[in-house]
């Protein structure tokens, strides 16, 4: 049933939204940190828990413990890598990009931001990031998008890769959340259209994601649907799992916004 709302009700709802948005902006720092510098610093050998090179077109999943960091780096050339995640203790809790965008008032995820679950908790903190060029709106490739772009050539895609990951974890395709596409420079123009902005990338980019709970994390290394390159040639991507380090109480990701503060409070309550 379609509910028609009066102009007065619509205006009142808009006013409440704008008031809440202003409070969020007023709390937030005036500027987040600059992008992380390149080249990425070397990870000490004793801090490396595991290092995996994901070939172009392939997938990989891993367990990650609270306060460990996942560094995803383009050491072998450009590629877009999609990521999904589940709470290891309760996989019904999973990465939620709509809430991540809505709660932080931005689609621009970068250093200092966090990534929320669908239960209002923080799953990842973005502690380092050399590009800020990540897509949290479109998701990854599918068999249909690949067929439209590459024709009849046999190519792997992100949706099918994540179905395989979910199956190996004892989950169903319905458990797969919307994927975050790392190193996908997607922006929305004034007309509401998606645009690919390659100038946001810097070559050997990297991002570091600190785990804020024990998780199962899946990756898919396939071209983004908007990648303008006509050939299906994803480069290998390196994922380094780095040993846990307890963050400081005034850690930027924990204090940057009122919504992040509440998210970490939810984490603490769940752990109590």
Tab-separated table of C-alpha atoms in Angstrom:
chain	number	residue	atom	x	y	z
A	1	UNK	CA	0.000	0.000	0.000
A	2	UNK	CA	1.373	3.398	-1.005
A	3	UNK	CA	1.202	6.033	1.739
A	4	UNK	CA	0.889	9.616	0.581
A	5	UNK	CA	2.543	12.143	2.884
A	6	UNK	CA	1.517	15.757	3.083
A	7	UNK	CA	3.975	18.523	2.146
A	8	UNK	CA	3.980	19.558	5.821
A	9	UNK	CA	4.966	16.058	6.986
A	10	UNK	CA	7.691	15.820	4.349
A	11	UNK	CA	9.058	19.224	5.402
A	12	UNK	CA	9.044	18.205	9.080
A	13	UNK	CA	10.899	14.968	8.321
A	14	UNK	CA	13.444	16.886	6.261
A	15	UNK	CA	13.980	19.367	9.103
A	16	UNK	CA	14.602	16.552	11.611
A	17	UNK	CA	17.066	14.917	9.232
A	18	UNK	CA	18.986	18.156	8.661
A	19	UNK	CA	19.116	18.870	12.387
A	20	UNK	CA	20.563	15.413	13.083
A	21	UNK	CA	23.020	15.788	10.208
A	22	UNK	CA	24.226	19.144	11.555
A	23	UNK	CA	24.905	17.600	14.962
A	24	UNK	CA	26.969	14.911	13.297
A	25	UNK	CA	28.963	17.435	11.287
A	26	UNK	CA	29.496	19.674	14.338
A	27	UNK	CA	30.958	16.780	16.319
A	28	UNK	CA	33.256	15.576	13.558
A	29	UNK	CA	36.791	16.941	13.200
A	30	UNK	CA	37.124	19.793	10.725
A	31	UNK	CA	39.488	17.690	8.627
A	32	UNK	CA	40.467	14.037	8.554
A	33	UNK	CA	44.155	13.124	8.147
A	34	UNK	CA	45.910	13.403	4.824
A	35	UNK	CA	46.165	10.270	2.755
A	36	UNK	CA	48.908	7.862	3.777
A	37	UNK	CA	52.198	8.457	2.024
A	38	UNK	CA	53.743	6.133	-0.541
A	39	UNK	CA	55.536	3.820	-0.694
A	40	UNK	CA	53.901	1.794	2.039
A	41	UNK	CA	56.236	1.178	4.980
A	42	UNK	CA	57.735	-2.287	5.311
A	43	UNK	CA	55.943	-4.552	7.762
A	44	UNK	CA	58.490	-6.099	10.187
A	45	UNK	CA	58.814	-9.825	9.581
A	46	UNK	CA	57.972	-10.632	13.199
A	47	UNK	CA	54.635	-8.802	12.846
A	48	UNK	CA	53.441	-10.749	9.798
A	49	UNK	CA	50.882	-13.398	10.751
A	50	UNK	CA	50.259	-14.388	7.127
A	51	UNK	CA	50.726	-12.974	3.648
A	52	UNK	CA	48.587	-14.035	0.697
A	53	UNK	CA	48.857	-13.050	-2.954
A	54	UNK	CA	45.431	-13.325	-4.602
A	55	UNK	CA	45.800	-13.956	-8.358
A	56	UNK	CA	43.690	-11.960	-10.761
A	57	UNK	CA	40.145	-13.332	-10.837
A	58	UNK	CA	40.463	-15.401	-7.680
A	59	UNK	CA	39.152	-15.253	-4.147
A	60	UNK	CA	40.537	-15.818	-0.666
A	61	UNK	CA	39.136	-15.821	2.842
A	62	UNK	CA	40.774	-15.594	6.236
A	63	UNK	CA	40.040	-15.377	9.923
A	64	UNK	CA	41.219	-12.186	11.569
A	65	UNK	CA	41.395	-11.471	15.290
A	66	UNK	CA	40.467	-8.265	17.104
A	67	UNK	CA	43.171	-5.571	16.807
A	68	UNK	CA	44.940	-7.378	13.967
A	69	UNK	CA	45.335	-5.365	10.770
A	70	UNK	CA	44.759	-6.400	7.181
A	71	UNK	CA	46.918	-4.504	4.702
A	72	UNK	CA	45.600	-4.767	1.144
A	73	UNK	CA	48.187	-3.527	-1.348
A	74	UNK	CA	48.567	-3.183	-5.109
A	75	UNK	CA	52.128	-4.482	-5.295
A	76	UNK	CA	51.674	-6.134	-8.687
A	77	UNK	CA	49.815	-3.438	-10.596
A	78	UNK	CA	46.280	-2.082	-10.597
A	79	UNK	CA	43.295	-4.142	-9.579
A	80	UNK	CA	40.066	-3.660	-7.670
A	81	UNK	CA	39.515	-6.058	-4.792
A	82	UNK	CA	36.069	-6.523	-3.235
A	83	UNK	CA	35.647	-7.406	0.444
A	84	UNK	CA	32.916	-8.809	2.671
A	85	UNK	CA	33.021	-9.762	6.361
A	86	UNK	CA	31.102	-11.598	9.061
A	87	UNK	CA	31.369	-11.688	12.858
A	88	UNK	CA	33.111	-15.011	13.514
A	89	UNK	CA	31.114	-15.665	16.708
A	90	UNK	CA	27.791	-14.893	15.008
A	91	UNK	CA	27.922	-14.784	11.190
A	92	UNK	CA	24.393	-13.379	11.075
A	93	UNK	CA	26.149	-10.089	11.910
A	94	UNK	CA	27.866	-8.858	8.782
A	95	UNK	CA	29.385	-5.846	7.088
A	96	UNK	CA	26.773	-3.187	6.314
A	97	UNK	CA	27.705	-0.480	3.821
A	98	UNK	CA	24.377	1.418	3.856
A	99	UNK	CA	24.750	1.976	7.610
A	100	UNK	CA	28.445	2.806	7.187
A	101	UNK	CA	27.529	5.575	4.744
A	102	UNK	CA	24.440	6.772	6.587
A	103	UNK	CA	26.025	6.957	10.041
A	104	UNK	CA	29.107	8.869	8.881
A	105	UNK	CA	27.296	11.163	6.421
A	106	UNK	CA	29.651	10.273	3.589
A	107	UNK	CA	30.357	7.737	0.871
A	108	UNK	CA	34.029	8.742	0.989
A	109	UNK	CA	35.705	6.070	3.085
A	110	UNK	CA	39.318	6.753	3.962
A	111	UNK	CA	41.812	7.098	6.778
A	112	UNK	CA	40.044	7.897	10.044
A	113	UNK	CA	36.688	6.361	9.071
A	114	UNK	CA	35.164	3.098	10.293
A	115	UNK	CA	33.079	0.332	8.733
A	116	UNK	CA	29.936	-0.753	10.577
A	117	UNK	CA	28.087	-4.036	10.913
A	118	UNK	CA	24.329	-4.427	10.540
A	119	UNK	CA	24.069	-4.510	14.347
A	120	UNK	CA	25.511	-1.042	14.921
A	121	UNK	CA	28.983	-2.226	15.875
A	122	UNK	CA	32.321	-1.312	14.320
A	123	UNK	CA	33.930	-4.075	12.280
A	124	UNK	CA	36.940	-2.238	10.832
A	125	UNK	CA	38.839	0.983	11.393
A	126	UNK	CA	40.625	2.437	8.373
A	127	UNK	CA	43.991	3.280	9.917
A	128	UNK	CA	46.010	3.891	6.743
A	129	UNK	CA	44.918	4.641	3.191
A	130	UNK	CA	46.898	6.104	0.305
A	131	UNK	CA	43.995	6.792	-2.070
A	132	UNK	CA	40.572	7.125	-0.453
A	133	UNK	CA	39.315	5.644	-3.731
A	134	UNK	CA	36.894	2.970	-2.551
A	135	UNK	CA	33.377	2.207	-3.743
A	136	UNK	CA	30.712	1.452	-1.148
A	137	UNK	CA	27.747	1.960	-3.508
A	138	UNK	CA	27.887	-0.333	-6.545
A	139	UNK	CA	29.188	-3.688	-5.349
A	140	UNK	CA	31.247	-6.086	-7.459
A	141	UNK	CA	30.954	-7.771	-10.816
A	142	UNK	CA	28.483	-10.510	-11.748
A	143	UNK	CA	28.293	-13.035	-14.554
A	144	UNK	CA	25.835	-10.716	-16.314
A	145	UNK	CA	28.009	-7.597	-15.996
A	146	UNK	CA	31.043	-9.514	-17.252
A	147	UNK	CA	29.116	-10.908	-20.224
A	148	UNK	CA	27.910	-7.451	-21.154
A	149	UNK	CA	31.410	-6.015	-20.975
A	150	UNK	CA	33.688	-8.831	-22.133
A	151	UNK	CA	31.399	-10.809	-24.402
A	152	UNK	CA	31.576	-14.585	-24.496
A	153	UNK	CA	35.080	-14.800	-23.004
A	154	UNK	CA	35.102	-16.982	-19.872
A	155	UNK	CA	35.855	-14.684	-16.940
A	156	UNK	CA	35.471	-14.976	-13.194
A	157	UNK	CA	33.323	-12.510	-11.258
A	158	UNK	CA	32.946	-11.251	-7.704
A	159	UNK	CA	29.419	-12.513	-7.046
A	160	UNK	CA	30.298	-16.109	-7.916
A	161	UNK	CA	33.562	-15.856	-5.969
A	162	UNK	CA	31.683	-14.778	-2.843
A	163	UNK	CA	29.157	-17.586	-3.265
A	164	UNK	CA	32.111	-19.999	-3.153
A	165	UNK	CA	33.537	-18.250	-0.064
A	166	UNK	CA	30.176	-18.365	1.718
A	167	UNK	CA	29.740	-22.056	0.895
A	168	UNK	CA	33.180	-22.901	2.269
A	169	UNK	CA	32.263	-21.083	5.487
A	170	UNK	CA	29.017	-23.010	5.850
A	171	UNK	CA	26.938	-19.971	4.862
A	172	UNK	CA	24.349	-19.373	2.150
A	173	UNK	CA	24.328	-16.900	-0.726
A	174	UNK	CA	21.677	-14.989	1.240
A	175	UNK	CA	24.323	-14.343	3.898
A	176	UNK	CA	26.534	-12.381	1.494
A	177	UNK	CA	26.423	-8.642	2.265
A	178	UNK	CA	26.978	-5.810	-0.171
A	179	UNK	CA	30.697	-5.740	-0.967
A	180	UNK	CA	33.136	-2.903	-0.406
A	181	UNK	CA	35.273	-2.424	-3.541
A	182	UNK	CA	38.760	-1.294	-2.579
A	183	UNK	CA	40.717	0.793	-5.112
A	184	UNK	CA	37.587	1.523	-7.147
A	185	UNK	CA	37.563	5.311	-7.708
A	186	UNK	CA	33.782	5.654	-8.067
A	187	UNK	CA	32.122	9.001	-7.407
A	188	UNK	CA	28.599	10.338	-7.977
A	189	UNK	CA	28.244	13.383	-10.217
A	190	UNK	CA	25.754	16.250	-9.895
A	191	UNK	CA	23.204	14.307	-11.944
A	192	UNK	CA	23.384	11.275	-9.654
A	193	UNK	CA	25.366	9.168	-12.120
A	194	UNK	CA	28.290	6.946	-11.168
A	195	UNK	CA	31.645	8.064	-12.590
A	196	UNK	CA	35.079	6.391	-12.626
A	197	UNK	CA	37.785	8.839	-11.469
A	198	UNK	CA	41.207	7.254	-12.138
A	199	UNK	CA	43.016	10.427	-11.026
A	200	UNK	CA	42.215	9.428	-7.428
A	201	UNK	CA	44.582	6.457	-7.687
A	202	UNK	CA	48.334	6.654	-7.131
A	203	UNK	CA	49.823	3.449	-8.505
A	204	UNK	CA	51.017	1.115	-5.726
A	205	UNK	CA	48.185	2.108	-3.379
A	206	UNK	CA	47.409	0.372	-0.107
A	207	UNK	CA	44.856	0.439	2.685
A	208	UNK	CA	45.096	-0.906	6.245
A	209	UNK	CA	41.972	-2.141	8.025
A	210	UNK	CA	42.175	-2.802	11.769
A	211	UNK	CA	39.753	-5.486	12.929
A	212	UNK	CA	37.530	-4.391	15.815
A	213	UNK	CA	36.171	-7.912	16.451
A	214	UNK	CA	37.057	-11.479	15.497
A	215	UNK	CA	35.865	-11.930	11.915
A	216	UNK	CA	35.683	-14.037	8.792
A	217	UNK	CA	36.761	-11.901	5.834
A	218	UNK	CA	36.404	-12.710	2.138
A	219	UNK	CA	38.154	-11.096	-0.830
A	220	UNK	CA	37.518	-11.230	-4.581
A	221	UNK	CA	40.073	-9.907	-7.046
A	222	UNK	CA	37.994	-9.120	-10.146
A	223	UNK	CA	37.606	-5.950	-12.259
A	224	UNK	CA	34.980	-3.462	-11.100
A	225	UNK	CA	31.958	-3.115	-13.434
A	226	UNK	CA	32.881	0.531	-14.139
A	227	UNK	CA	36.568	-0.092	-14.822
A	228	UNK	CA	36.967	1.367	-18.332
A	229	UNK	CA	39.693	-1.039	-19.384
A	230	UNK	CA	38.192	-3.205	-22.149
A	231	UNK	CA	40.327	-6.250	-21.360
A	232	UNK	CA	39.780	-8.543	-18.356
A	233	UNK	CA	43.306	-8.378	-16.889
A	234	UNK	CA	43.233	-7.993	-13.070
A	235	UNK	CA	46.674	-7.915	-11.451
A	236	UNK	CA	47.536	-9.921	-8.323
A	237	UNK	CA	46.707	-8.275	-4.993
A	238	UNK	CA	48.633	-8.776	-1.747
A	239	UNK	CA	46.858	-9.141	1.603
A	240	UNK	CA	49.062	-9.062	4.698
A	241	UNK	CA	47.668	-10.032	8.086
A	242	UNK	CA	49.546	-8.052	10.734
A	243	UNK	CA	49.773	-8.974	14.428
A	244	UNK	CA	47.436	-7.271	16.882
A	245	UNK	CA	48.354	-3.984	18.543
A	246	UNK	CA	45.974	-2.447	21.098
A	247	UNK	CA	44.929	1.048	19.921
A	248	UNK	CA	45.190	4.112	22.147
A	249	UNK	CA	42.065	5.404	23.906
A	250	UNK	CA	42.175	8.595	21.811
A	251	UNK	CA	42.644	6.715	18.529
A	252	UNK	CA	41.213	8.894	15.745
A	253	UNK	CA	38.925	6.214	14.325
A	254	UNK	CA	37.375	5.758	17.773
A	255	UNK	CA	36.738	9.450	18.349
A	256	UNK	CA	36.220	11.110	14.950
A	257	UNK	CA	32.417	11.105	14.998
A	258	UNK	CA	29.636	10.678	17.530
A	259	UNK	CA	28.416	7.691	15.513
A	260	UNK	CA	31.820	5.971	15.752
A	261	UNK	CA	31.860	6.583	19.519
A	262	UNK	CA	28.447	4.918	19.831
A	263	UNK	CA	29.557	2.058	17.596
A	264	UNK	CA	32.529	1.289	19.823
A	265	UNK	CA	30.252	1.529	22.868
A	266	UNK	CA	28.114	-1.167	21.233
A	267	UNK	CA	31.252	-3.278	20.711
A	268	UNK	CA	32.152	-2.903	24.397
A	269	UNK	CA	28.665	-3.896	25.551
A	270	UNK	CA	28.744	-7.001	23.367
A	271	UNK	CA	32.098	-8.028	24.853
A	272	UNK	CA	31.048	-7.427	28.466
